[in-house]
Each structure stands twice: as structure tokens, then as C-alpha cells.
Amino acid sequence: FDLRAASLHDRREMLSRVVLPSPYVSQVVTLEMDAETAFQACVAAGFEGIVAKRNGSRYEPGKRSGAWVKRRAQNRDTFVVGGFTRGTGSRESSFGGLLIGTPQADGKLVYGGRVGSGFTGKEIDQVMALLEPHITKQSPFTAAVPDAKLATWVRPELSVEVEFLEVTSVGVLRAPVFKGFVDGPPDLRAIGVEEVAEDASVVVSDADDEPIDAETVESELDDSPAAKLRPEKPKSTPKQKTADASRADKAEEPPPAPNDDLADLLDQLSAAKQRLTVHGNGWELPVTNLDKELWPATEDRRAVTKRDLLKYAVQCSSQALPHLRDRPLTLLRFPNGITGKKFYQRHWADTPPAFLETVLVWGEGESEDRRFLLCNNLPSLLWFCQIADIEWHATLSRVVQGADGQHLTTDFAGSLETLVQSTLNHPDFVLFDLDPYIFAGHEAKGAEPEPSRKSFEVTCAVAFGLKELLDSLGLVSFVKTSGATGIHIYVPILRQMEYSVVRAAATTIYSELAARRPKDTTMEWQSSKRTGKVFLDANQNARQKSLAAAYSPRAKPGAPVSVPYAWEDLGSVYPGDTSLLDPWWLDRPDPWAGILDEKNDLARILGLGDRDRR
């Protein structure tokens, strides 16, 4: 009997009659209670939140059903505003983020972080108007704060509600989101958290199938998580790691970066005319032609100059550099901007600046050693921008061993055989590159597809389908937009296998995805046969390939950026709406932070022995 048209309630009842519990199959545990009680019970029991589905929903094959909802546990508390940072891009005339803290007995504030998200466009001006009467010259904080040089202080008289994930070990809120002023105007006042639909059944996975004790729940709810998480008593939730990843912490921790004053660097770049020598902490870099247009103006954006690119590099450096570190780069240079001629450059024959690190690698095409460039510090990133390297392309492998590469060499020169035995032949990731061939309709004959919202929606649907497949294999994955038309999905892996095996694994997973979604995906190599579908390209998993790294600008109109997202946020922002002129994504925690701590044991999952890994 076909149950797809039956309600979830009826399907679950039927399932309980025909499926007997066993070590291999068991029903998901459900909590029969109202949504709010279920949510609080799950949070008290240590879960991240709840997943629920409407009781009356039907089964929808091949779709991401809207009947599923989820609610993540968030902490919420009241903090006092002690200042704000200068805004950039569309917020240039107002503020970038609120500096918040917890008041002490003497009226001073203990710094709790910067809140830069949660504001709508309409609210920006309203919040600024509310802040201006309280501006003062004196910092209300007990100690120096990280954003002091960018800050405007306000008297500690305004209280805000902030939602956040946790308090870090240094007492700063993680992922804070503005929810409103405690005593502000009605349209800026803090409101309650949205509730899950009342007719949703809550589905919770519990390994031991133990019932949650109601008395325990009530006693734990008397002291809310938000009340416990105060900056003066920091608390954090440790991540669960694999043994290999936890061992990698000390071995792979990068050397401390120079303590550059980013605000001072931004001031230098803003104040200069056409050229200057940028002075950092122990380094200097001449930059020229600061007002040269690298991206032309569009209908809704001004032209983007080299000065803008350099300033963006400073702003994004703390997020971008960890994803570039120790990876040989391919430069994509546009000396006269994206409308002029471009060229790729992988090798550097001249003497590089003293701060720039290089590595000697066997050139497979040239059959001789060539010097490749690394981007391991801020002055190197700025130097790439100075020579008009608009896109930052990095390999999937690194030149360092770390904990999972002790069996590999770091000698890359002399011969192909030497290179094959090295870390550069063993990637950190399986890359899934989703490349849509869905045309916007205005392209010239023979041209590549232009970005469109329809194309992006289809590509997001394919990405979520791939995530479901990866989840079923037990593979943790990370996602970012390409900054152009596509989506990149990275699966971090232990460095056990060569590129050829990793590519074969990606091809196998793609084949299963294509079989599940034949209407909107293709693995056809002939471009004409890809039209209307998303091309699944596994061949980016190759030693000589590189890809636009996380936070890299792209040589497309409007200066879009390859932005990492948490999976639940993918699709919330159209890539064409991002621009390095307004890098709002830098005001939130990096969704890819610690990506190398989440490495999957792909060899174990695939059931490969030592000989099969090569």
C-alpha cells in the first residue's frame, strides 16, 4: 500500500506495527509534547536544538519539504552598549557594530564583544540616532578593547538584548545577533523568540532511548543558559574531535602573525593619494595607483579601485589567511582591471619581498623545479593585491606535515617521483564543485552562463541533495559560494590518499547524486549537453589545480566574493548581492573556522586498506 499520501502521524503509526526494533533498524524517538516544552527539554538534556515536522504533512519524494522545521538552542541576555565602530560600505555614514559589555559595581563595563548583525537596513539609521546623544570621549570599559582605534564611545546608558551561541574562553560572545533595545522605541524594542509551529511533532535522536525525566528538566530550566553565560564567567562548549584531529592541534597551529594594527593600516590606505609606503609591524610595502579602477561601476555600485581591494584584504585578513596558509597559490592578475587582459602566474623567477615565503616544487609541465608563492601573512596578501592579483587561488594540499602527514615528505623538488611522495600529492579536502549551466537568457551565442537567481536556487537544491548524501556516509562538509555562479563543498579528510584516489571517491559520490537527481545534474563533458543542469566536476581534485579560496574576491561585475556559509544559511544571500565594498560577512564568526579540526577518515569510510589508498 502506497503511504506517501498519508499523513506523517498515520505513516508513523503504520511503521510501528510492521517494523520490530532490532540492532539494525529502530524508529526515531519522538516527544509528544508542545513545541516550547520539547525545545526546553532538549536544551536541558544537552541537545543543540530540535528538528520537527508537521503531523499532517505528506511525503514529498525528491523535494526539500517545507514541513520540516528546526530550532537551534540560542542563549539570550541583556548587555550594555559602550561604543560602536565605524561602518564601511553601505554603513559608511553610520556604524559597523555595537561594542557591548556587562556592568560592574563601579559602573564600568567588562567587554563582551562586538554585535554587527541582526540590523535591518531601516534600523541602521534609527540605531545611529539613538546612539548619538550618548557619545562621549571616555571609554566606559574596564580595559582596552580590540576595536579601540575604530571606536566611538557612548555613555553606558543603553541596554540591548543579544542572542548568541556561547561565551568564548576570553569572555567574548560567539555569533552575537542584535535583538533590540530593552527600553528603546517600539520598532527597535527586543521581542520574544519565534516559536516552532504548534502542530509540529518534535523528533529527537537519543542513543539510549532513555526517557527524559520531567523533574530534571524543570530544575534545570529554573536557571536559564543565558543567565549562566556572563562575560565575567566565561563558558564554552568543547567540540567533539577525532583522535587524529585533536592530536593535530599543537602540530598544525600556525606561528603567531605579526601584531599589525589593522585600524592604522586602514587609516594609511584611506589617507594616501595615489601612492604610499604602507608601514606595518616590522614590514613595509610600497603601493601605487591606488585609485586605478579594477572593477568598473555597475548600475547599483560604484567602481572598485585598488585602494578598495587593499582595504578589503586588511579587513578580511584574519578570516582569509588561515585558508591560504601553506598552500601554493596560482595568481590571476588583471593589470588594467577585469575588463583588460588577464594572465595566470604560478611561478616567481624574480627576488620576492623579504616577508613573502616561497617553496621549490617540481614543475610537471616544465620538467624542472619552479618557485611557488605562499601567502602566510598580511603583507604577502597586500603584495598580491598591489600586483593586481584579484583572485586568490589556493591548492587543496599544503607544504607542511602536521599530525596527519607525518608519513609524507616535505621535499617537492628534483623529480616527479619526489613530488608524488610528498604532502602536496595528498589533499586536505575532497572538493565538490557545482557548476550550473542554466542560462539567464541574455547571453551571447556561445557564451558561458551568466549568474541568475533561478540558476542559484537550482544549484542550492543540488548542494543540499549532496549534503544529504554526504551525511548518510558520515562525512562532515563545509560550503561556500564560488562568488560567480557555482557552489563549492569541501569535505576535510585525513591525508591518507593521493589525489587520484580522492578524485575517484568524488566521482563515485557524484555518480550516486546524478542517479538521484537526473533532471537537474549532469556529468557530461560536452558543454552543449549540460544546458539546463548543474555540472558535477570531480576533476578539480588534482595536484595541479587550484580554486578561489574562501573570502577571495572574484573578477566579476560588482566585485563579488567567495563567501563561506553555515549550511543552514546557504541560499539566504544571492552571490550577486555580495561585494568587497560592503563586507558584512566579516562581522560574524567564520563558518569555516577550525575546518582542519573536523577531518573525516575517508579511508575507513570507504573500507580501503593501505595498498588501496594509492
Coordinates of C-alpha atoms in Angstrom, one line a residue:
F1 CA 0.0 0.0 0.0
D2 CA 1.4 3.4 -1.0
L3 CA 1.7 5.5 2.1
R4 CA 3.1 8.6 0.5
A5 CA -0.3 10.4 0.5
A6 CA -0.9 9.5 4.2
S7 CA -0.1 12.0 7.0
L8 CA 3.1 11.7 9.0
H9 CA 1.0 10.7 12.0
D10 CA -0.6 7.8 10.1
R11 CA 2.7 6.7 8.5
R12 CA 4.5 6.6 11.8
E13 CA 1.6 4.5 13.3
M14 CA 1.8 2.0 10.5
L15 CA 5.6 1.9 10.7
S16 CA 5.4 1.0 14.4
R17 CA 3.1 -2.0 13.5
V18 CA 5.3 -3.5 10.8
V19 CA 8.9 -2.8 11.9
L20 CA 10.2 -4.6 15.0
P21 CA 13.1 -2.9 16.9
S22 CA 16.4 -4.6 16.2
P23 CA 20.2 -3.7 16.4
Y24 CA 19.9 -2.6 12.8
V25 CA 16.6 -0.7 12.5
S26 CA 14.7 1.3 15.0
Q27 CA 12.2 4.2 14.9
V28 CA 13.4 7.7 15.6
V29 CA 12.3 8.7 19.1
T30 CA 9.5 11.4 19.2
L31 CA 8.5 13.6 22.0
E32 CA 4.7 14.0 22.3
M33 CA 4.5 17.5 23.8
D34 CA 4.1 21.1 22.7
A35 CA 6.9 22.7 20.8
E36 CA 8.2 25.0 23.5
T37 CA 8.3 22.3 26.2
A38 CA 10.0 20.0 23.8
F39 CA 12.6 22.6 22.9
Q40 CA 13.4 23.4 26.5
A41 CA 13.6 19.7 27.4
C42 CA 16.1 19.1 24.6
V43 CA 18.2 22.0 25.5
A44 CA 18.3 20.9 29.2
A45 CA 19.3 17.4 28.1
G46 CA 22.3 18.8 26.2
F47 CA 21.0 18.7 22.6
E48 CA 21.8 21.6 20.2
G49 CA 18.1 22.1 19.5
I50 CA 15.1 20.3 17.9
V51 CA 14.0 19.1 14.5
A52 CA 10.3 18.9 13.9
K53 CA 7.9 18.0 11.2
R54 CA 4.2 18.8 10.9
N55 CA 2.0 15.9 11.9
G56 CA -0.3 16.3 9.0
S57 CA 2.4 16.5 6.3
R58 CA 2.6 14.2 3.3
Y59 CA 5.7 12.5 2.0
E60 CA 7.2 14.6 -0.9
P61 CA 9.8 12.5 -2.8
G62 CA 12.7 14.4 -4.3
K63 CA 11.9 17.7 -2.6
R64 CA 13.2 19.6 0.5
S65 CA 9.9 19.6 2.2
G66 CA 8.8 22.9 3.9
A67 CA 7.1 20.7 6.6
W68 CA 10.4 20.3 8.3
V69 CA 11.5 23.0 10.7
K70 CA 14.3 23.3 13.2
R71 CA 15.2 25.5 16.1
R72 CA 18.7 25.8 17.4
A73 CA 19.4 26.5 21.1
Q74 CA 20.5 30.1 21.4
N75 CA 21.4 32.0 24.5
R76 CA 19.9 35.4 25.0
D77 CA 20.8 38.0 27.5
T78 CA 20.9 41.8 28.2
F79 CA 24.1 43.8 27.7
V80 CA 25.0 47.5 27.9
V81 CA 26.3 49.4 24.9
G82 CA 29.6 51.1 25.5
G83 CA 30.5 52.3 22.0
F84 CA 30.3 51.5 18.3
T85 CA 32.8 51.0 15.4
R86 CA 32.8 53.0 12.2
G87 CA 30.8 51.5 9.4
T88 CA 32.1 50.6 5.9
G89 CA 30.4 50.2 2.5
S90 CA 26.7 50.8 2.8
R91 CA 27.1 51.6 6.5
E92 CA 29.9 54.1 5.9
S93 CA 27.8 57.0 7.3
S94 CA 26.7 55.2 10.4
F95 CA 28.1 52.3 12.5
G96 CA 29.6 48.9 11.9
G97 CA 28.9 47.2 15.2
L98 CA 27.9 47.9 18.8
L99 CA 30.6 47.3 21.5
I100 CA 28.8 45.7 24.4
G101 CA 29.7 44.7 28.0
T102 CA 28.4 43.7 31.4
P103 CA 28.3 46.5 34.0
Q104 CA 30.3 46.2 37.3
A105 CA 29.7 47.8 40.7
D106 CA 31.7 50.9 39.7
G107 CA 29.6 51.4 36.5
K108 CA 32.4 50.3 34.2
L109 CA 31.8 47.6 31.6
V110 CA 33.6 44.3 31.1
Y111 CA 34.0 43.9 27.4
G112 CA 31.7 41.2 25.8
G113 CA 32.3 41.7 22.1
R114 CA 31.0 43.5 19.0
V115 CA 27.5 43.0 17.6
G116 CA 27.4 43.7 13.9
S117 CA 24.5 41.6 12.7
G118 CA 20.8 41.5 13.2
F119 CA 20.1 45.0 12.0
T120 CA 17.8 45.7 9.0
G121 CA 18.6 48.5 6.6
K122 CA 15.8 50.6 8.1
E123 CA 17.1 50.1 11.6
I124 CA 20.6 51.3 10.9
D125 CA 19.7 55.0 10.9
Q126 CA 17.3 54.6 13.8
V127 CA 20.0 52.9 15.9
M128 CA 22.5 55.6 15.0
A129 CA 20.1 58.3 16.0
L130 CA 19.6 56.6 19.3
L131 CA 23.4 56.4 19.9
E132 CA 24.4 59.9 19.0
P133 CA 23.0 61.8 22.1
H134 CA 25.1 59.4 24.3
I135 CA 28.5 59.9 22.6
T136 CA 31.4 60.7 24.9
K137 CA 35.2 60.9 24.7
Q138 CA 35.8 58.5 27.6
S139 CA 35.8 54.7 27.2
P140 CA 33.4 53.0 29.7
F141 CA 35.2 49.7 29.6
T142 CA 37.4 48.4 32.4
A143 CA 40.2 47.6 30.0
A144 CA 41.3 48.2 26.4
V145 CA 39.1 46.6 23.7
P146 CA 40.2 45.1 20.4
D147 CA 38.3 47.8 18.3
A148 CA 39.5 50.8 20.3
K149 CA 41.1 52.7 17.4
L150 CA 37.9 52.3 15.3
A151 CA 35.6 53.0 18.2
T152 CA 33.3 55.9 19.2
W153 CA 32.4 55.7 22.9
V154 CA 29.0 56.2 24.3
R155 CA 27.9 56.6 27.9
P156 CA 26.8 53.1 29.3
E157 CA 23.1 54.0 29.4
L158 CA 21.5 51.9 26.7
S159 CA 20.7 48.2 27.2
V160 CA 20.3 45.7 24.3
E161 CA 19.1 42.1 24.0
V162 CA 21.6 39.9 22.3
E163 CA 21.3 36.3 21.1
F164 CA 24.5 34.3 21.0
L165 CA 25.8 30.7 20.8
E166 CA 28.2 30.8 23.7
V167 CA 30.8 32.8 25.5
T168 CA 34.4 32.1 24.5
S169 CA 37.2 31.4 26.8
V170 CA 38.3 35.0 26.7
G171 CA 34.8 36.2 27.7
V172 CA 33.6 37.4 24.2
L173 CA 30.2 36.3 22.8
R174 CA 30.3 33.9 19.9
A175 CA 28.0 34.7 16.9
P176 CA 26.1 37.6 18.6
V177 CA 23.0 38.9 17.0
F178 CA 21.2 42.2 17.9
K179 CA 17.6 41.5 19.0
G180 CA 16.5 45.0 20.1
F181 CA 16.9 47.7 22.8
V182 CA 15.4 46.9 26.2
D183 CA 13.8 50.3 26.6
G184 CA 14.0 51.6 23.0
P185 CA 11.3 52.8 20.6
P186 CA 8.6 50.2 19.8
D187 CA 10.1 49.3 16.4
L188 CA 13.6 48.7 18.0
R189 CA 12.4 47.0 21.2
A190 CA 13.5 43.5 22.0
I191 CA 10.9 40.9 21.2
G192 CA 10.5 37.2 22.1
V193 CA 12.0 34.3 20.3
E194 CA 9.9 32.9 17.5
E195 CA 8.3 29.6 18.3
V196 CA 8.1 26.4 16.3
A197 CA 4.7 25.7 14.8
E198 CA 2.3 24.3 17.4
D199 CA 1.2 21.3 15.3
A200 CA 4.8 20.1 14.8
S201 CA 6.0 16.8 16.3
V202 CA 9.5 17.0 17.8
V203 CA 11.9 14.4 16.6
V204 CA 14.9 13.8 18.7
S205 CA 17.6 11.1 18.3
D206 CA 18.6 9.5 21.6
A207 CA 21.3 6.9 21.6
D208 CA 20.0 5.0 24.7
D209 CA 16.3 5.6 24.1
E210 CA 16.1 6.8 27.7
P211 CA 13.0 8.9 28.6
I212 CA 13.8 12.5 29.7
D213 CA 12.9 13.0 33.4
A214 CA 10.4 15.9 33.7
E215 CA 11.6 16.9 37.2
T216 CA 15.2 17.1 35.9
V217 CA 14.0 19.3 33.1
E218 CA 12.1 21.7 35.4
S219 CA 15.0 22.0 37.8
E220 CA 17.5 22.8 35.0
L221 CA 15.1 25.4 33.4
D222 CA 15.0 27.4 36.7
D223 CA 18.5 28.7 35.8
S224 CA 18.4 29.6 32.1
P225 CA 21.5 29.0 30.0
A226 CA 21.6 32.7 29.1
A227 CA 21.7 33.7 32.8
K228 CA 24.7 31.4 33.3
L229 CA 26.7 32.8 30.4
R230 CA 28.1 36.0 31.7
P231 CA 31.3 37.5 30.4
E232 CA 32.9 37.5 33.8
K233 CA 32.2 33.7 34.0
P234 CA 33.0 32.5 30.5
K235 CA 31.8 29.2 29.4
S236 CA 32.3 27.3 26.2
T237 CA 31.1 24.1 24.7
P238 CA 34.0 21.9 23.6
K239 CA 33.8 20.4 20.1
Q240 CA 34.0 16.6 19.7
K241 CA 37.0 15.8 17.6
T242 CA 38.5 12.7 16.1
A243 CA 41.7 11.4 17.7
D244 CA 43.7 12.5 14.7
A245 CA 42.3 16.0 14.6
S246 CA 42.8 16.6 18.3
R247 CA 46.5 15.5 18.0
A248 CA 46.8 17.9 15.2
D249 CA 46.1 21.0 17.3
K250 CA 49.6 21.7 18.5
A251 CA 51.4 20.3 15.5
E252 CA 49.4 22.3 12.9
E253 CA 48.9 25.6 14.9
P254 CA 50.3 28.3 12.7
P255 CA 53.1 30.6 14.0
P256 CA 51.7 33.8 15.6
A257 CA 51.2 36.5 13.0
P258 CA 52.7 39.9 13.4
N259 CA 50.6 42.0 15.7
D260 CA 49.6 44.6 13.0
D261 CA 47.3 47.4 13.9
L262 CA 44.6 46.9 11.3
A263 CA 42.9 50.2 12.0
D264 CA 46.2 52.0 11.5
L265 CA 46.7 50.2 8.2
L266 CA 43.2 51.2 7.0
D267 CA 43.9 54.8 8.0
Q268 CA 47.1 54.8 6.0
L269 CA 45.3 53.5 2.9
S270 CA 42.4 55.9 3.3
A271 CA 44.5 59.0 3.7
A272 CA 47.0 58.4 0.9
K273 CA 46.7 59.9 -2.5
Q274 CA 48.0 57.7 -5.4
R275 CA 50.9 56.0 -3.7
L276 CA 52.4 55.4 -0.3
T277 CA 54.6 53.0 1.6
V278 CA 52.4 51.0 4.0
H279 CA 54.2 50.5 7.3
G280 CA 53.3 47.5 9.4
N281 CA 54.8 45.8 12.4
G282 CA 58.3 45.0 11.1
W283 CA 57.5 45.3 7.4
E284 CA 56.8 47.9 4.8
L285 CA 55.2 47.7 1.3
P286 CA 55.2 50.4 -1.4
V287 CA 51.8 50.5 -3.1
T288 CA 50.9 52.6 -6.2
N289 CA 48.0 53.6 -8.5
L290 CA 45.6 53.4 -5.5
D291 CA 42.7 54.9 -7.5
K292 CA 43.0 52.7 -10.5
E293 CA 39.7 51.0 -11.3
L294 CA 39.9 47.2 -11.1
W295 CA 36.1 46.7 -11.3
P296 CA 34.0 49.1 -13.4
A297 CA 30.9 50.7 -11.9
T298 CA 27.6 48.9 -12.3
E299 CA 24.0 50.1 -12.2
D300 CA 23.9 49.9 -8.4
R301 CA 27.6 50.1 -7.4
R302 CA 30.5 52.5 -7.9
A303 CA 33.7 51.4 -9.4
V304 CA 36.1 49.4 -7.2
T305 CA 39.7 50.5 -7.0
K306 CA 43.0 49.0 -6.0
R307 CA 42.6 51.0 -2.7
D308 CA 39.3 49.2 -2.1
L309 CA 40.9 45.9 -2.8
L310 CA 43.8 46.6 -0.4
K311 CA 41.4 47.8 2.3
Y312 CA 39.3 44.6 1.9
A313 CA 42.5 42.5 2.2
V314 CA 43.2 44.2 5.6
Q315 CA 39.7 43.8 6.8
C316 CA 39.4 40.1 5.9
S317 CA 42.9 39.0 6.7
S318 CA 42.1 37.3 10.0
Q319 CA 39.4 35.2 8.3
A320 CA 41.1 34.6 4.9
L321 CA 44.7 33.9 5.9
P322 CA 44.0 30.6 7.7
H323 CA 42.5 29.2 4.4
L324 CA 45.5 30.4 2.3
R325 CA 48.3 29.4 4.7
D326 CA 50.9 26.9 3.5
R327 CA 49.1 26.4 0.2
P328 CA 50.9 27.1 -3.1
L329 CA 49.0 29.8 -5.0
T330 CA 48.1 30.5 -8.6
L331 CA 47.9 34.2 -9.2
L332 CA 45.2 35.6 -11.5
R333 CA 46.4 39.1 -12.4
F334 CA 44.5 41.9 -14.1
P335 CA 47.0 44.8 -14.5
N336 CA 44.3 47.0 -16.1
G337 CA 41.2 45.7 -14.3
I338 CA 38.8 42.9 -15.1
T339 CA 37.9 44.5 -18.5
G340 CA 41.5 44.3 -19.6
K341 CA 43.8 41.4 -20.3
K342 CA 44.5 38.8 -17.6
F343 CA 47.1 36.2 -17.1
Y344 CA 47.7 33.3 -14.7
Q345 CA 51.0 33.0 -12.9
R346 CA 52.1 30.1 -10.8
H347 CA 55.9 30.6 -10.6
W348 CA 58.1 33.5 -9.5
A349 CA 61.5 33.9 -11.0
D350 CA 62.5 37.3 -9.5
T351 CA 63.5 38.0 -5.9
P352 CA 60.3 38.3 -3.8
P353 CA 59.9 40.7 -0.9
A354 CA 61.5 39.5 2.4
F355 CA 58.2 38.8 4.1
L356 CA 57.0 36.5 1.3
E357 CA 57.5 32.8 1.7
T358 CA 58.2 30.6 -1.3
V359 CA 58.7 26.8 -1.9
L360 CA 60.6 25.0 -4.6
V361 CA 58.3 22.5 -6.4
W362 CA 58.9 20.2 -9.4
G363 CA 57.1 21.8 -12.4
E364 CA 55.2 19.0 -14.0
G365 CA 54.8 20.9 -17.3
E366 CA 58.3 22.2 -17.4
S367 CA 60.2 19.2 -16.1
E368 CA 62.2 21.4 -13.8
D369 CA 62.0 22.9 -10.4
R370 CA 60.0 26.2 -10.1
R371 CA 59.5 28.6 -7.2
F372 CA 55.9 28.8 -6.0
L373 CA 54.4 31.5 -3.8
L374 CA 52.8 31.1 -0.4
C375 CA 50.5 33.6 1.4
N376 CA 51.3 33.2 5.1
N377 CA 51.0 36.8 6.4
L378 CA 49.2 40.1 5.8
P379 CA 52.0 41.9 3.9
S380 CA 52.1 39.0 1.5
L381 CA 48.3 39.3 0.9
L382 CA 48.7 43.0 0.3
W383 CA 51.6 42.5 -2.1
F384 CA 49.4 40.2 -4.2
C385 CA 46.8 42.9 -4.3
Q386 CA 49.4 45.5 -5.3
I387 CA 50.4 43.4 -8.3
A388 CA 46.7 43.2 -9.3
D389 CA 46.2 39.6 -8.2
I390 CA 42.4 40.0 -8.0
E391 CA 41.6 36.3 -7.2
W392 CA 43.4 34.2 -4.6
H393 CA 43.6 30.7 -5.9
A394 CA 44.9 28.0 -3.5
T395 CA 45.6 24.3 -3.8
L396 CA 43.8 21.6 -1.8
S397 CA 47.1 20.5 -0.2
R398 CA 49.8 22.1 2.0
V399 CA 53.5 22.1 2.3
V400 CA 53.6 21.2 6.0
Q401 CA 53.2 17.8 7.6
G402 CA 51.1 18.4 10.7
A403 CA 49.8 15.4 12.7
D404 CA 48.2 13.6 9.8
G405 CA 51.1 14.0 7.4
Q406 CA 54.0 12.6 9.4
H407 CA 54.3 9.7 6.9
L408 CA 54.7 12.1 4.0
T409 CA 57.8 14.2 2.9
T410 CA 58.1 17.9 2.5
D411 CA 60.6 17.7 -0.3
F412 CA 58.8 18.7 -3.5
A413 CA 61.8 19.3 -5.9
G414 CA 64.0 17.3 -8.1
S415 CA 61.6 14.9 -9.8
L416 CA 58.0 13.9 -10.2
E417 CA 58.6 10.8 -8.0
T418 CA 59.7 13.1 -5.1
L419 CA 56.6 15.2 -5.6
V420 CA 54.3 12.2 -5.6
Q421 CA 55.6 11.1 -2.1
S422 CA 55.1 14.5 -0.6
T423 CA 52.3 16.3 1.2
L424 CA 51.5 18.2 -2.0
N425 CA 50.2 14.9 -3.5
H426 CA 47.8 14.3 -0.5
P427 CA 45.0 16.8 -0.3
D428 CA 43.3 18.0 2.9
F429 CA 39.9 18.0 1.2
V430 CA 37.6 16.3 -1.2
L431 CA 36.2 19.1 -3.4
F432 CA 32.8 19.1 -4.9
D433 CA 32.4 21.8 -7.5
L434 CA 28.8 22.5 -8.6
D435 CA 28.9 24.5 -11.8
P436 CA 25.5 25.5 -13.2
Y437 CA 24.8 25.5 -17.0
I438 CA 21.5 27.2 -16.5
F439 CA 21.3 30.3 -18.7
A440 CA 19.9 33.6 -17.7
G441 CA 18.6 34.2 -21.2
H442 CA 20.6 37.3 -22.3
E443 CA 24.0 35.6 -23.0
A444 CA 25.6 36.0 -26.4
K445 CA 25.7 32.9 -28.6
G446 CA 28.5 30.5 -27.4
A447 CA 29.0 32.5 -24.1
E448 CA 29.1 30.9 -20.7
P449 CA 26.0 31.1 -18.5
E450 CA 25.6 34.4 -16.6
P451 CA 24.6 34.4 -13.0
S452 CA 20.8 34.4 -12.3
R453 CA 18.7 33.8 -9.2
K454 CA 17.0 30.9 -10.8
S455 CA 20.3 29.2 -11.5
F456 CA 21.4 29.8 -7.9
E457 CA 18.2 28.3 -6.5
V458 CA 18.7 25.1 -8.5
T459 CA 22.4 24.9 -7.5
C460 CA 21.5 25.3 -3.8
A461 CA 18.9 22.5 -4.1
V462 CA 21.6 20.2 -5.7
A463 CA 24.0 21.3 -2.9
F464 CA 21.5 20.3 -0.2
G465 CA 21.0 17.0 -2.0
L466 CA 24.7 16.4 -2.0
K467 CA 24.9 17.2 1.7
E468 CA 22.2 14.6 2.5
L469 CA 24.3 12.0 0.6
L470 CA 27.5 13.1 2.5
D471 CA 25.6 13.0 5.8
S472 CA 24.5 9.5 5.1
L473 CA 28.1 8.5 4.6
G474 CA 29.1 10.1 7.9
L475 CA 31.1 12.9 6.1
V476 CA 31.2 16.3 7.7
S477 CA 31.1 19.0 4.9
F478 CA 31.6 22.8 4.6
V479 CA 30.0 25.0 1.9
K480 CA 30.8 28.4 0.3
T481 CA 29.6 30.2 -2.8
S482 CA 32.1 30.5 -5.6
G483 CA 31.5 34.2 -5.9
A484 CA 30.4 33.6 -9.5
T485 CA 27.7 31.1 -10.5
G486 CA 28.6 28.0 -8.6
I487 CA 28.9 26.4 -5.1
H488 CA 31.9 24.7 -3.6
I489 CA 31.6 22.0 -1.0
Y490 CA 34.7 20.9 0.9
V491 CA 35.0 17.7 2.8
P492 CA 38.1 17.8 5.1
I493 CA 39.9 14.5 5.1
L494 CA 43.0 12.9 6.8
R495 CA 45.9 13.0 4.4
Q496 CA 45.9 9.2 3.7
M497 CA 45.3 9.2 0.0
E498 CA 46.7 10.6 -3.2
Y499 CA 44.7 12.9 -5.5
S500 CA 43.8 10.1 -7.9
V501 CA 42.0 8.1 -5.1
V502 CA 40.3 11.2 -3.8
R503 CA 39.2 12.1 -7.3
A504 CA 37.8 8.6 -7.8
A505 CA 35.9 8.9 -4.5
A506 CA 34.4 12.2 -5.6
T507 CA 33.4 10.7 -8.9
T508 CA 31.7 7.8 -7.2
I509 CA 29.7 10.1 -4.9
Y510 CA 28.8 12.4 -7.8
S511 CA 27.5 9.3 -9.8
E512 CA 25.1 8.5 -7.0
L513 CA 24.0 12.1 -6.8
A514 CA 23.4 12.2 -10.5
A515 CA 21.4 9.0 -10.3
R516 CA 19.2 10.5 -7.6
R517 CA 18.8 13.9 -9.4
P518 CA 18.9 13.1 -13.2
K519 CA 16.7 16.1 -14.1
D520 CA 19.0 18.8 -12.7
T521 CA 22.5 17.3 -12.6
T522 CA 24.9 16.1 -15.3
M523 CA 28.5 14.7 -15.5
E524 CA 28.6 15.2 -19.3
W525 CA 32.0 16.6 -20.5
Q526 CA 30.5 18.1 -23.7
S527 CA 29.3 21.6 -22.8
S528 CA 26.3 21.5 -25.1
K529 CA 24.9 18.5 -23.2
R530 CA 25.0 20.3 -19.9
T531 CA 22.4 23.0 -20.7
G532 CA 19.8 23.5 -18.0
K533 CA 21.6 21.3 -15.5
V534 CA 24.3 21.6 -12.8
F535 CA 27.6 20.1 -13.9
L536 CA 29.3 17.9 -11.3
D537 CA 33.0 18.4 -11.8
A538 CA 35.3 16.0 -9.8
N539 CA 38.4 16.8 -11.8
Q540 CA 39.2 19.8 -9.7
N541 CA 40.6 17.2 -7.3
A542 CA 44.0 17.3 -8.9
R543 CA 47.5 18.1 -7.9
Q544 CA 48.0 20.9 -10.4
K545 CA 44.6 22.5 -9.8
S546 CA 43.8 25.4 -7.6
L547 CA 40.5 27.1 -6.7
A548 CA 39.3 30.5 -5.5
A549 CA 39.8 30.3 -1.7
A550 CA 37.3 31.3 1.0
Y551 CA 36.9 35.1 1.1
S552 CA 38.6 35.6 -2.2
P553 CA 37.3 38.4 -4.5
R554 CA 36.2 37.3 -8.0
A555 CA 36.8 39.0 -11.3
K556 CA 33.0 39.5 -11.9
P557 CA 31.0 42.8 -12.2
G558 CA 30.4 44.3 -8.8
A559 CA 33.4 42.7 -7.1
P560 CA 31.6 39.7 -5.6
V561 CA 33.4 37.4 -3.0
S562 CA 33.5 33.7 -2.4
V563 CA 31.7 33.7 1.0
P564 CA 31.6 30.7 3.4
Y565 CA 28.3 29.9 5.0
A566 CA 26.9 27.6 7.6
W567 CA 24.8 25.0 5.8
E568 CA 21.6 26.4 7.3
D569 CA 22.3 29.8 5.9
L570 CA 23.1 28.7 2.3
G571 CA 20.7 30.4 -0.1
S572 CA 19.9 33.2 2.2
V573 CA 22.1 35.7 0.3
Y574 CA 22.3 35.8 -3.5
P575 CA 26.0 35.8 -4.5
G576 CA 25.5 38.8 -6.8
D577 CA 24.5 40.8 -3.7
T578 CA 27.9 40.4 -2.1
S579 CA 30.7 43.0 -2.8
L580 CA 34.0 43.7 -1.2
L581 CA 32.8 47.3 -0.8
D582 CA 30.4 46.1 1.9
P583 CA 31.9 43.0 3.6
W584 CA 29.1 42.4 6.1
W585 CA 30.1 38.8 6.4
L586 CA 33.3 39.8 8.3
D587 CA 31.1 40.9 11.2
R588 CA 30.2 37.3 12.0
P589 CA 32.3 34.3 13.1
D590 CA 34.0 32.4 10.3
P591 CA 31.7 29.4 9.5
W592 CA 34.9 27.6 8.3
A593 CA 36.9 28.3 11.4
G594 CA 38.6 25.0 12.6
I595 CA 37.8 23.2 9.3
L596 CA 41.0 21.2 9.6
D597 CA 40.0 20.1 13.1
E598 CA 37.0 18.3 11.5
K599 CA 38.8 15.9 9.3
N600 CA 37.0 12.8 8.1
D601 CA 38.6 9.3 8.0
L602 CA 37.7 8.8 4.4
A603 CA 39.8 5.6 4.1
R604 CA 37.9 4.0 6.9
I605 CA 34.6 5.0 5.5
L606 CA 35.5 3.6 2.0
G607 CA 36.9 0.5 3.6
L608 CA 40.3 0.9 2.0
G609 CA 43.5 -0.9 3.1
D610 CA 46.9 0.7 2.9
R611 CA 47.6 -0.6 -0.6
D612 CA 44.2 0.6 -1.8
R613 CA 44.8 4.2 -0.7
R614 CA 47.3 4.9 -3.5

